[in-house]
Tab-separated table of C-alpha atoms in Angstrom:
chain	number	residue	atom	x	y	z
V	832	MET	CA	101.534	139.208	88.435
V	833	TRP	CA	100.072	140.206	84.596
V	834	ALA	CA	98.666	143.507	84.539
V	835	VAL	CA	98.121	145.963	81.664
V	836	SER	CA	98.263	148.961	84.114
V	837	ARG	CA	99.101	150.217	87.525
V	838	GLU	CA	95.514	150.360	88.205
V	839	GLU	CA	95.203	146.621	87.192
V	840	ALA	CA	97.913	145.508	89.326
V	841	ASP	CA	96.370	147.442	92.197
V	842	ARG	CA	92.943	145.880	91.860
V	843	LYS	CA	94.869	142.304	91.597
V	844	GLY	CA	96.461	142.928	95.109
V	845	ASP	CA	99.688	144.816	94.141
V	846	PHE	CA	102.893	143.456	95.315
V	847	HIS	CA	103.752	141.023	98.218
V	848	GLU	CA	107.024	140.953	99.984
V	849	LYS	CA	108.286	137.343	100.699
V	850	THR	CA	110.590	136.695	103.463
V	851	LYS	CA	113.645	134.204	102.737
V	852	TYR	CA	112.221	131.439	104.919
V	853	PRO	CA	108.202	131.974	104.582
V	854	GLY	CA	105.817	130.122	106.697
V	855	LYS	CA	104.105	127.647	104.399
V	856	VAL	CA	101.455	125.190	104.321
V	857	MET	CA	100.701	122.405	101.673
V	858	VAL	CA	97.081	122.649	100.337
V	859	TRP	CA	95.078	120.218	98.224
V	860	LEU	CA	91.878	121.232	96.563
V	861	GLY	CA	89.265	119.603	94.090
V	862	ALA	CA	87.371	121.184	91.374
V	863	CYS	CA	84.470	120.462	89.429
V	864	THR	CA	81.702	122.283	87.572
V	865	GLU	CA	79.894	122.768	90.776
V	866	GLY	CA	82.605	124.665	92.340
V	867	LEU	CA	85.838	123.862	94.592
V	868	THR	CA	85.784	121.350	97.371
V	869	THR	CA	86.754	122.079	100.979
V	870	PRO	CA	90.577	122.215	101.257
V	871	ALA	CA	92.874	119.882	102.809
V	872	ILE	CA	95.430	121.608	104.498
V	873	SER	CA	98.776	120.041	105.998
V	874	GLU	CA	100.517	122.423	108.225
V	875	ASN	CA	103.628	120.622	109.311
V	876	ARG	CA	103.878	117.286	107.307
V	877	ILE	CA	105.005	116.662	103.545
V	878	MET	CA	102.272	115.447	101.230
V	879	ASP	CA	103.273	111.617	101.098
V	880	ALA	CA	101.049	108.999	100.381
V	881	GLU	CA	100.178	108.354	103.881
V	882	VAL	CA	99.004	111.658	104.441
V	883	TYR	CA	97.108	112.049	100.974
V	884	ILE	CA	95.191	108.785	101.890
V	885	ASN	CA	94.281	109.743	105.446
V	886	GLU	CA	94.221	113.598	105.153
V	887	VAL	CA	92.748	114.328	101.313
V	888	PHE	CA	90.626	111.051	100.423
V	889	PRO	CA	88.245	111.327	102.930
V	890	ILE	CA	87.426	115.144	102.089
V	891	ALA	CA	87.739	114.219	98.420
V	892	LEU	CA	85.152	111.536	98.848
V	893	GLU	CA	82.647	113.384	100.946
V	894	CYS	CA	82.810	116.366	98.575
V	895	GLY	CA	82.595	114.357	95.584
V	896	ASP	CA	79.394	112.557	96.700
V	897	ARG	CA	77.982	115.628	98.228
V	898	MET	CA	78.692	117.685	95.096
V	899	LEU	CA	78.136	115.168	92.306
V	900	GLY	CA	76.151	112.296	93.859
V	901	SER	CA	77.495	108.630	93.007
V	902	ASP	CA	78.396	109.139	89.352
V	903	TRP	CA	81.780	110.699	89.091
V	904	THR	CA	85.578	110.188	88.257
V	905	TYR	CA	88.456	111.047	90.362
V	906	GLN	CA	91.305	112.340	88.400
V	907	GLN	CA	94.792	113.526	89.730
V	908	ASP	CA	98.253	114.170	88.088
V	909	GLY	CA	101.636	111.981	88.346
V	910	ALA	CA	102.809	113.207	91.612
V	911	ARG	CA	104.413	110.311	93.535
V	912	PRO	CA	101.974	110.548	96.213
V	913	HIS	CA	99.148	110.123	93.622
V	914	THR	CA	100.932	106.941	91.743
V	915	HIS	CA	102.100	105.384	94.912
V	916	ARG	CA	100.322	101.707	94.993
V	917	LEU	CA	98.354	102.264	98.033
V	918	THR	CA	97.042	105.489	96.630
V	919	GLN	CA	95.816	103.574	93.474
V	920	GLU	CA	94.372	100.781	95.649
V	921	TRP	CA	92.488	103.090	97.863
V	922	CYS	CA	91.016	104.967	95.032
V	923	ALA	CA	89.972	101.768	93.132
V	924	GLU	CA	88.378	100.500	96.108
V	925	ASN	CA	86.372	103.593	97.606
V	926	PHE	CA	85.845	106.245	94.462
V	927	PRO	CA	83.038	105.504	92.042
V	928	ASP	CA	85.554	105.555	89.243
V	929	LEU	CA	89.201	106.763	88.788
V	930	ILE	CA	91.554	107.544	85.891
V	931	SER	CA	94.422	105.273	86.722
V	932	LYS	CA	98.174	106.093	86.540
V	933	GLU	CA	98.520	104.191	83.405
V	934	ARG	CA	95.751	105.867	81.550
V	935	TRP	CA	96.897	109.534	82.347
V	936	PRO	CA	99.848	111.411	81.217
V	937	PRO	CA	102.506	111.802	83.975
V	938	ASP	CA	103.469	115.205	83.371
V	939	SER	CA	100.514	117.193	82.346
V	940	PRO	CA	100.197	120.407	84.234
V	941	ASP	CA	98.347	122.148	81.081
V	942	LEU	CA	95.586	119.719	81.398
V	943	PHE	CA	94.900	120.810	85.103
V	944	PRO	CA	92.661	123.874	85.437
V	945	LEU	CA	93.976	124.228	89.233
V	946	ASN	CA	97.653	124.309	87.672
V	947	TYR	CA	97.052	126.880	84.836
V	948	SER	CA	94.084	129.030	86.482
V	949	LEU	CA	92.495	128.140	89.564
V	950	TRP	CA	95.437	128.365	92.067
V	951	ASN	CA	96.017	131.815	90.634
V	952	GLU	CA	92.080	132.638	91.170
V	953	LEU	CA	92.084	131.568	94.571
V	954	GLY	CA	95.409	133.758	95.368
V	955	GLN	CA	93.721	136.782	93.782
V	956	CYS	CA	90.916	136.260	96.371
V	957	MET	CA	93.020	136.021	99.501
V	958	ASN	CA	93.786	139.379	101.358
V	959	TRP	CA	97.410	138.736	101.602
V	960	ASN	CA	97.515	141.806	104.181
V	961	ARG	CA	95.687	139.643	106.730
V	962	ILE	CA	98.417	137.121	106.763
V	963	THR	CA	101.002	137.450	109.646
V	964	THR	CA	101.266	133.825	110.875
V	965	LYS	CA	100.618	130.296	109.527
V	966	ALA	CA	97.478	130.374	111.348
V	967	THR	CA	96.299	133.410	109.635
V	968	LEU	CA	97.338	131.832	106.266
V	969	VAL	CA	95.347	128.744	107.137
V	970	GLU	CA	92.177	130.667	107.845
V	971	GLU	CA	92.531	133.081	104.770
V	972	ILE	CA	92.725	130.056	102.340
V	973	LYS	CA	89.564	128.602	103.863
V	974	ARG	CA	87.921	131.923	103.739
V	975	SER	CA	89.003	132.671	99.869
V	976	VAL	CA	88.114	129.120	98.812
V	977	ALA	CA	84.214	130.103	98.957
V	978	LYS	CA	84.961	133.552	97.195
V	979	VAL	CA	86.265	132.209	93.876
V	980	ASP	CA	83.792	132.934	91.245
V	981	LYS	CA	81.743	129.711	90.440
V	982	LYS	CA	81.070	130.964	86.708
V	983	THR	CA	84.795	131.194	86.571
V	984	ILE	CA	85.357	127.713	87.667
V	985	PHE	CA	82.871	126.159	85.755
V	986	ASN	CA	84.410	127.960	82.462
V	987	PHE	CA	87.793	126.848	83.531
V	988	ILE	CA	86.619	123.158	83.884
V	989	LEU	CA	84.886	123.380	80.531
V	990	ASP	CA	87.982	124.529	78.973
V	991	PHE	CA	89.613	121.288	80.318
V	992	THR	CA	87.676	119.484	77.819
V	993	ILE	CA	89.445	121.384	75.035
V	994	ARG	CA	92.741	120.665	76.338
V	995	LEU	CA	92.113	116.741	76.525
V	996	PRO	CA	93.305	114.575	73.740
V	997	SER	CA	91.064	112.501	71.799
V	998	PRO	CA	89.089	110.353	73.889
V	999	ARG	CA	90.262	107.531	71.343
V	1000	ALA	CA	93.363	107.814	73.132
V	1001	PHE	CA	92.216	106.149	76.331
V	1002	ALA	CA	90.959	102.692	76.557
V	1003	GLY	CA	87.349	102.034	77.231
V	1004	ASP	CA	84.537	104.249	78.027
V	1005	LEU	CA	86.050	107.352	79.125
V	1006	LYS	CA	84.563	109.693	82.147
V	1007	LEU	CA	86.511	112.047	83.514
V	1008	CYS	CA	86.961	113.203	86.937
V	1009	PHE	CA	85.027	115.122	89.880
V	1010	ARG	CA	81.937	116.567	88.088
V	1011	SER	CA	80.132	115.482	84.857
V	1012	TYR	CA	79.849	117.898	82.016
V	1013	GLN	CA	77.591	116.450	79.410
V	1014	THR	CA	78.964	116.772	75.943
V	1015	LYS	CA	78.684	114.454	72.790
V	1016	GLN	CA	81.827	112.713	73.351
V	1017	THR	CA	82.341	112.179	77.003
V	1018	ARG	CA	81.095	113.001	80.456
V	1019	VAL	CA	83.704	115.427	81.661
V	1020	THR	CA	84.499	116.703	85.379
V	1021	GLY	CA	87.036	118.173	87.433
V	1022	ILE	CA	90.393	117.734	89.083
V	1023	SER	CA	92.151	117.426	92.089
V	1024	ASN	CA	95.510	118.966	93.134
V	1025	ASP	CA	97.909	120.089	95.751
V	1026	VAL	CA	100.386	123.084	96.028
V	1027	GLU	CA	102.478	124.925	98.852
V	1028	LEU	CA	101.144	128.239	99.500
V	1029	HIS	CA	103.923	130.630	101.145
V	1030	ALA	CA	103.275	133.740	103.194
V	1031	ARG	CA	105.234	136.350	104.819
V	1032	THR	CA	104.752	135.341	108.465
V	1033	ALA	CA	106.019	136.509	111.962
């Protein structure tokens, strides 16, 4: 936790104990200038290509169409479930547009607002004192997604455009991910990502 004073640390939730083998869940979340998507939470399974396609993509597609209409692009990082052949095929067949694995840096955490900011924002919104079991962890994640400030999300997605290399580095007309934000150079949107969240549980 970064804090300039004891008071700021207290406002951010102070410190939280973590057991050696904490309860954990895998969480997928998408972000765009319209806000955060519904989270996809896997409690007992590793996020492999099968889980990603069957559990994440229906949520991503529904949220994308509901939040953005029919003109949006799905963008993800280079994790193995994301670059799997079946994953890429499903995306190409079902999403309005996709930045394929060949057109995106394989290791680019600094390009993802979820990685460098929004996961932290979600964590700050969570009441960790409520979490005592895996079930309460899941409930708190779902509750806290709605609490992340929409202006903050918008600003982080806008910052995403600054972190991108020149569109000329990509072939063709570039439209990036989840929600269109109109700029002079390109229509830019958001991101999707997944992460493990750990909590001290009984």
